[in-house]
mmCIF file of C-alpha atoms in Angstrom:
data_model
loop_
_atom_site.group_PDB
_atom_site.id
_atom_site.type_symbol
_atom_site.label_atom_id
_atom_site.label_comp_id
_atom_site.label_asym_id
_atom_site.label_seq_id
_atom_site.Cartn_x
_atom_site.Cartn_y
_atom_site.Cartn_z
ATOM 1 C CA UNK A 1 -22.729 -8.957 -53.710
ATOM 2 C CA UNK A 2 -18.955 -10.372 -54.317
ATOM 3 C CA UNK A 3 -17.924 -10.729 -50.213
ATOM 4 C CA UNK A 4 -14.623 -9.886 -51.220
ATOM 5 C CA UNK A 5 -15.274 -6.613 -52.800
ATOM 6 C CA UNK A 6 -14.290 -3.654 -50.684
ATOM 7 C CA UNK A 7 -16.621 -0.710 -51.448
ATOM 8 C CA UNK A 8 -15.654 2.772 -50.360
ATOM 9 C CA UNK A 9 -18.214 5.735 -50.486
ATOM 10 C CA UNK A 10 -17.005 9.009 -50.382
ATOM 11 C CA UNK A 11 -17.471 12.554 -51.555
ATOM 12 C CA UNK A 12 -16.305 13.401 -55.178
ATOM 13 C CA UNK A 13 -13.394 15.621 -55.527
ATOM 14 C CA UNK A 14 -12.467 17.863 -58.517
ATOM 15 C CA UNK A 15 -9.973 15.328 -59.580
ATOM 16 C CA UNK A 16 -12.760 12.790 -59.948
ATOM 17 C CA UNK A 17 -14.945 14.960 -62.469
ATOM 18 C CA UNK A 18 -13.648 13.390 -65.629
ATOM 19 C CA UNK A 19 -13.624 9.606 -64.362
ATOM 20 C CA UNK A 20 -16.911 10.335 -63.081
ATOM 21 C CA UNK A 21 -18.459 11.592 -66.493
ATOM 22 C CA UNK A 22 -17.058 8.376 -67.974
ATOM 23 C CA UNK A 23 -18.823 6.362 -65.480
ATOM 24 C CA UNK A 24 -22.007 7.835 -65.612
ATOM 25 C CA UNK A 25 -21.843 7.842 -69.643
ATOM 26 C CA UNK A 26 -20.967 4.053 -69.553
ATOM 27 C CA UNK A 27 -23.688 3.042 -66.681
ATOM 28 C CA UNK A 28 -26.345 4.702 -69.115
ATOM 29 C CA UNK A 29 -25.221 3.335 -72.485
ATOM 30 C CA UNK A 30 -27.484 0.913 -72.943
ATOM 31 C CA UNK A 31 -30.412 1.861 -70.768
ATOM 32 C CA UNK A 32 -33.633 2.358 -73.070
ATOM 33 C CA UNK A 33 -35.189 5.102 -70.840
ATOM 34 C CA UNK A 34 -32.096 7.564 -71.366
ATOM 35 C CA UNK A 35 -31.265 10.148 -73.860
ATOM 36 C CA UNK A 36 -27.637 9.391 -73.192
ATOM 37 C CA UNK A 37 -26.812 12.736 -71.809
ATOM 38 C CA UNK A 38 -26.444 12.312 -68.183
ATOM 39 C CA UNK A 39 -22.861 12.816 -68.141
ATOM 40 C CA UNK A 40 -23.496 16.365 -69.558
ATOM 41 C CA UNK A 41 -26.174 16.948 -66.967
ATOM 42 C CA UNK A 42 -23.858 16.076 -63.994
ATOM 43 C CA UNK A 43 -21.176 18.546 -65.725
ATOM 44 C CA UNK A 44 -23.730 21.272 -65.896
ATOM 45 C CA UNK A 45 -25.024 20.663 -62.406
ATOM 46 C CA UNK A 46 -21.593 20.810 -61.022
ATOM 47 C CA UNK A 47 -21.614 24.442 -62.431
ATOM 48 C CA UNK A 48 -24.753 25.591 -61.294
ATOM 49 C CA UNK A 49 -26.093 27.152 -57.946
ATOM 50 C CA UNK A 50 -27.836 23.795 -57.047
ATOM 51 C CA UNK A 51 -24.602 21.933 -56.955
ATOM 52 C CA UNK A 52 -23.795 20.600 -53.220
ATOM 53 C CA UNK A 53 -20.336 19.170 -53.238
ATOM 54 C CA UNK A 54 -20.740 17.212 -50.038
ATOM 55 C CA UNK A 55 -23.578 15.321 -51.898
ATOM 56 C CA UNK A 56 -21.907 14.319 -55.032
ATOM 57 C CA UNK A 57 -20.901 10.820 -54.311
ATOM 58 C CA UNK A 58 -18.612 8.260 -55.747
ATOM 59 C CA UNK A 59 -17.994 4.471 -55.055
ATOM 60 C CA UNK A 60 -14.648 3.115 -55.279
ATOM 61 C CA UNK A 61 -13.644 -0.578 -55.544
ATOM 62 C CA UNK A 62 -9.801 -1.334 -55.367
ATOM 63 C CA UNK A 63 -9.188 2.576 -55.977
ATOM 64 C CA UNK A 64 -11.179 2.833 -59.077
ATOM 65 C CA UNK A 65 -14.257 4.757 -59.429
ATOM 66 C CA UNK A 66 -17.132 2.356 -60.222
ATOM 67 C CA UNK A 67 -20.368 4.538 -59.402
ATOM 68 C CA UNK A 68 -21.732 7.901 -58.769
ATOM 69 C CA UNK A 69 -24.764 9.627 -57.216
ATOM 70 C CA UNK A 70 -25.605 13.107 -57.214
ATOM 71 C CA UNK A 71 -28.065 15.128 -55.068
ATOM 72 C CA UNK A 72 -29.046 18.740 -55.793
ATOM 73 C CA UNK A 73 -30.955 21.480 -54.776
ATOM 74 C CA UNK A 74 -34.687 21.699 -55.866
ATOM 75 C CA UNK A 75 -37.923 23.459 -55.024
ATOM 76 C CA UNK A 76 -41.525 22.604 -54.815
ATOM 77 C CA UNK A 77 -43.474 25.817 -55.771
ATOM 78 C CA UNK A 78 -47.278 26.320 -54.358
ATOM 79 C CA UNK A 79 -48.187 29.784 -55.183
ATOM 80 C CA UNK A 80 -45.877 31.919 -53.566
ATOM 81 C CA UNK A 81 -44.651 29.358 -51.335
ATOM 82 C CA UNK A 82 -41.203 27.589 -52.078
ATOM 83 C CA UNK A 83 -40.376 24.547 -50.252
ATOM 84 C CA UNK A 84 -36.686 23.461 -50.457
ATOM 85 C CA UNK A 85 -35.898 19.640 -51.243
ATOM 86 C CA UNK A 86 -33.257 17.889 -52.818
ATOM 87 C CA UNK A 87 -33.234 15.960 -56.190
ATOM 88 C CA UNK A 88 -31.540 12.335 -56.679
ATOM 89 C CA UNK A 89 -30.372 12.463 -60.202
ATOM 90 C CA UNK A 90 -28.444 10.667 -61.575
ATOM 91 C CA UNK A 91 -27.303 7.239 -59.910
ATOM 92 C CA UNK A 92 -24.783 5.545 -61.994
ATOM 93 C CA UNK A 93 -22.895 2.293 -61.446
ATOM 94 C CA UNK A 94 -20.635 0.795 -64.152
ATOM 95 C CA UNK A 95 -22.258 -2.218 -66.059
ATOM 96 C CA UNK A 96 -19.791 -4.766 -64.735
ATOM 97 C CA UNK A 97 -20.660 -3.759 -61.111
ATOM 98 C CA UNK A 98 -24.420 -3.177 -61.334
ATOM 99 C CA UNK A 99 -26.817 -5.417 -59.322
ATOM 100 C CA UNK A 100 -23.843 -5.752 -56.360
ATOM 101 C CA UNK A 101 -25.242 -3.197 -53.914
ATOM 102 C CA UNK A 102 -23.039 -0.325 -54.952
ATOM 103 C CA UNK A 103 -26.068 1.903 -55.991
ATOM 104 C CA UNK A 104 -27.965 1.124 -52.838
ATOM 105 C CA UNK A 105 -24.873 2.015 -50.618
ATOM 106 C CA UNK A 106 -24.236 5.565 -52.570
ATOM 107 C CA UNK A 107 -28.246 6.445 -52.145
ATOM 108 C CA UNK A 108 -28.040 5.312 -48.310
ATOM 109 C CA UNK A 109 -24.941 7.492 -47.601
ATOM 110 C CA UNK A 110 -26.476 10.178 -49.618
ATOM 111 C CA UNK A 111 -29.787 10.081 -47.704
ATOM 112 C CA UNK A 112 -28.029 10.106 -44.502
ATOM 113 C CA UNK A 113 -25.584 12.798 -45.578
ATOM 114 C CA UNK A 114 -28.483 14.923 -46.591
ATOM 115 C CA UNK A 115 -30.441 14.580 -43.374
ATOM 116 C CA UNK A 116 -27.122 15.262 -41.438
ATOM 117 C CA UNK A 117 -26.839 18.594 -43.354
ATOM 118 C CA UNK A 118 -30.327 19.506 -42.341
ATOM 119 C CA UNK A 119 -32.365 18.776 -45.933
ATOM 120 C CA UNK A 120 -35.842 17.409 -44.959
ATOM 121 C CA UNK A 121 -36.851 15.596 -48.104
ATOM 122 C CA UNK A 122 -35.500 14.198 -51.706
ATOM 123 C CA UNK A 123 -37.504 13.628 -54.869
ATOM 124 C CA UNK A 124 -36.554 11.201 -57.439
ATOM 125 C CA UNK A 125 -37.688 10.233 -61.082
ATOM 126 C CA UNK A 126 -36.599 6.769 -61.193
ATOM 127 C CA UNK A 127 -37.709 2.898 -61.156
ATOM 128 C CA UNK A 128 -40.959 2.490 -59.013
ATOM 129 C CA UNK A 129 -39.618 -1.127 -57.851
ATOM 130 C CA UNK A 130 -36.149 0.120 -56.833
ATOM 131 C CA UNK A 131 -36.512 3.136 -54.911
ATOM 132 C CA UNK A 132 -39.163 2.329 -52.520
ATOM 133 C CA UNK A 133 -36.680 0.096 -50.364
ATOM 134 C CA UNK A 134 -35.075 3.496 -49.182
ATOM 135 C CA UNK A 135 -38.718 4.863 -48.158
ATOM 136 C CA UNK A 136 -39.505 6.716 -51.482
ATOM 137 C CA UNK A 137 -43.106 7.063 -52.160
ATOM 138 C CA UNK A 138 -45.270 8.237 -55.073
ATOM 139 C CA UNK A 139 -44.796 12.135 -54.471
ATOM 140 C CA UNK A 140 -48.654 12.560 -55.377
ATOM 141 C CA UNK A 141 -49.256 11.094 -51.767
ATOM 142 C CA UNK A 142 -48.134 14.694 -50.682
ATOM 143 C CA UNK A 143 -50.016 16.260 -53.602
ATOM 144 C CA UNK A 144 -46.451 17.085 -55.202
ATOM 145 C CA UNK A 145 -46.486 17.110 -58.976
ATOM 146 C CA UNK A 146 -43.681 16.611 -61.603
ATOM 147 C CA UNK A 147 -43.256 19.824 -63.880
ATOM 148 C CA UNK A 148 -43.860 17.435 -66.897
ATOM 149 C CA UNK A 149 -45.814 14.256 -67.721
ATOM 150 C CA UNK A 150 -44.424 11.164 -66.020
ATOM 151 C CA UNK A 151 -45.838 8.186 -64.596
ATOM 152 C CA UNK A 152 -47.077 8.691 -61.033
ATOM 153 C CA UNK A 153 -45.487 5.628 -59.684
ATOM 154 C CA UNK A 154 -42.057 6.924 -61.104
ATOM 155 C CA UNK A 155 -42.153 10.306 -59.500
ATOM 156 C CA UNK A 156 -41.233 9.667 -55.830
ATOM 157 C CA UNK A 157 -40.335 11.533 -52.686
ATOM 158 C CA UNK A 158 -39.038 10.452 -49.232
ATOM 159 C CA UNK A 159 -39.225 12.478 -45.978
ATOM 160 C CA UNK A 160 -35.935 12.535 -44.080
ATOM 161 C CA UNK A 161 -37.935 14.214 -40.976
ATOM 162 C CA UNK A 162 -41.165 13.187 -39.702
ATOM 163 C CA UNK A 163 -43.855 15.142 -41.758
ATOM 164 C CA UNK A 164 -41.609 17.284 -43.608
ATOM 165 C CA UNK A 165 -43.711 17.346 -46.751
ATOM 166 C CA UNK A 166 -47.173 17.448 -45.106
ATOM 167 C CA UNK A 167 -47.493 21.237 -46.309
ATOM 168 C CA UNK A 168 -45.413 20.882 -49.437
ATOM 169 C CA UNK A 169 -48.072 20.232 -52.156
ATOM 170 C CA UNK A 170 -47.131 21.964 -55.235
ATOM 171 C CA UNK A 171 -44.958 21.274 -58.639
ATOM 172 C CA UNK A 172 -41.304 20.603 -58.376
ATOM 173 C CA UNK A 173 -39.041 23.215 -59.905
ATOM 174 C CA UNK A 174 -36.080 21.662 -61.487
ATOM 175 C CA UNK A 175 -32.905 23.630 -62.090
ATOM 176 C CA UNK A 176 -32.215 24.996 -65.677
ATOM 177 C CA UNK A 177 -29.534 22.608 -65.876
ATOM 178 C CA UNK A 178 -31.950 19.902 -66.114
ATOM 179 C CA UNK A 179 -33.988 21.467 -69.262
ATOM 180 C CA UNK A 180 -30.966 22.957 -71.235
#
């Protein structure tokens, strides 16, 4: 990481929305595992009841937004039981700022903020080599399944509170925004 770079991680504001959507679009532009609609997902999630303003996070360098990460409400369904959790998606960093620790700073900030707010776990569908550094493990270790066919090692969960997922076996139900 550039040791002279001053990175500020903060909550996104309404005034950031358009800039953030451009950052998300540019971050995923060359990503081969993308349908290149992540910026539209972010806009939809903000309008839905799964949105948590405090967990929509931006990274700034020299007063310029270069990254965005979003945690939204989610549930794990097992029969009649619903276990609340969070989804971490998407995490976006502008191409010129990737691989400099910005994504990690946003994720750590978001996980800490989530825990402070009383959330007990987070689910992510992502790179199996990246997310374990934050404590994520295959969700299948708790009997938690994705609602669609994804590689087991890419569908992960992390407990923000000890044993939070011990009785949460079931299928993750994403908000309608993820499938529209």
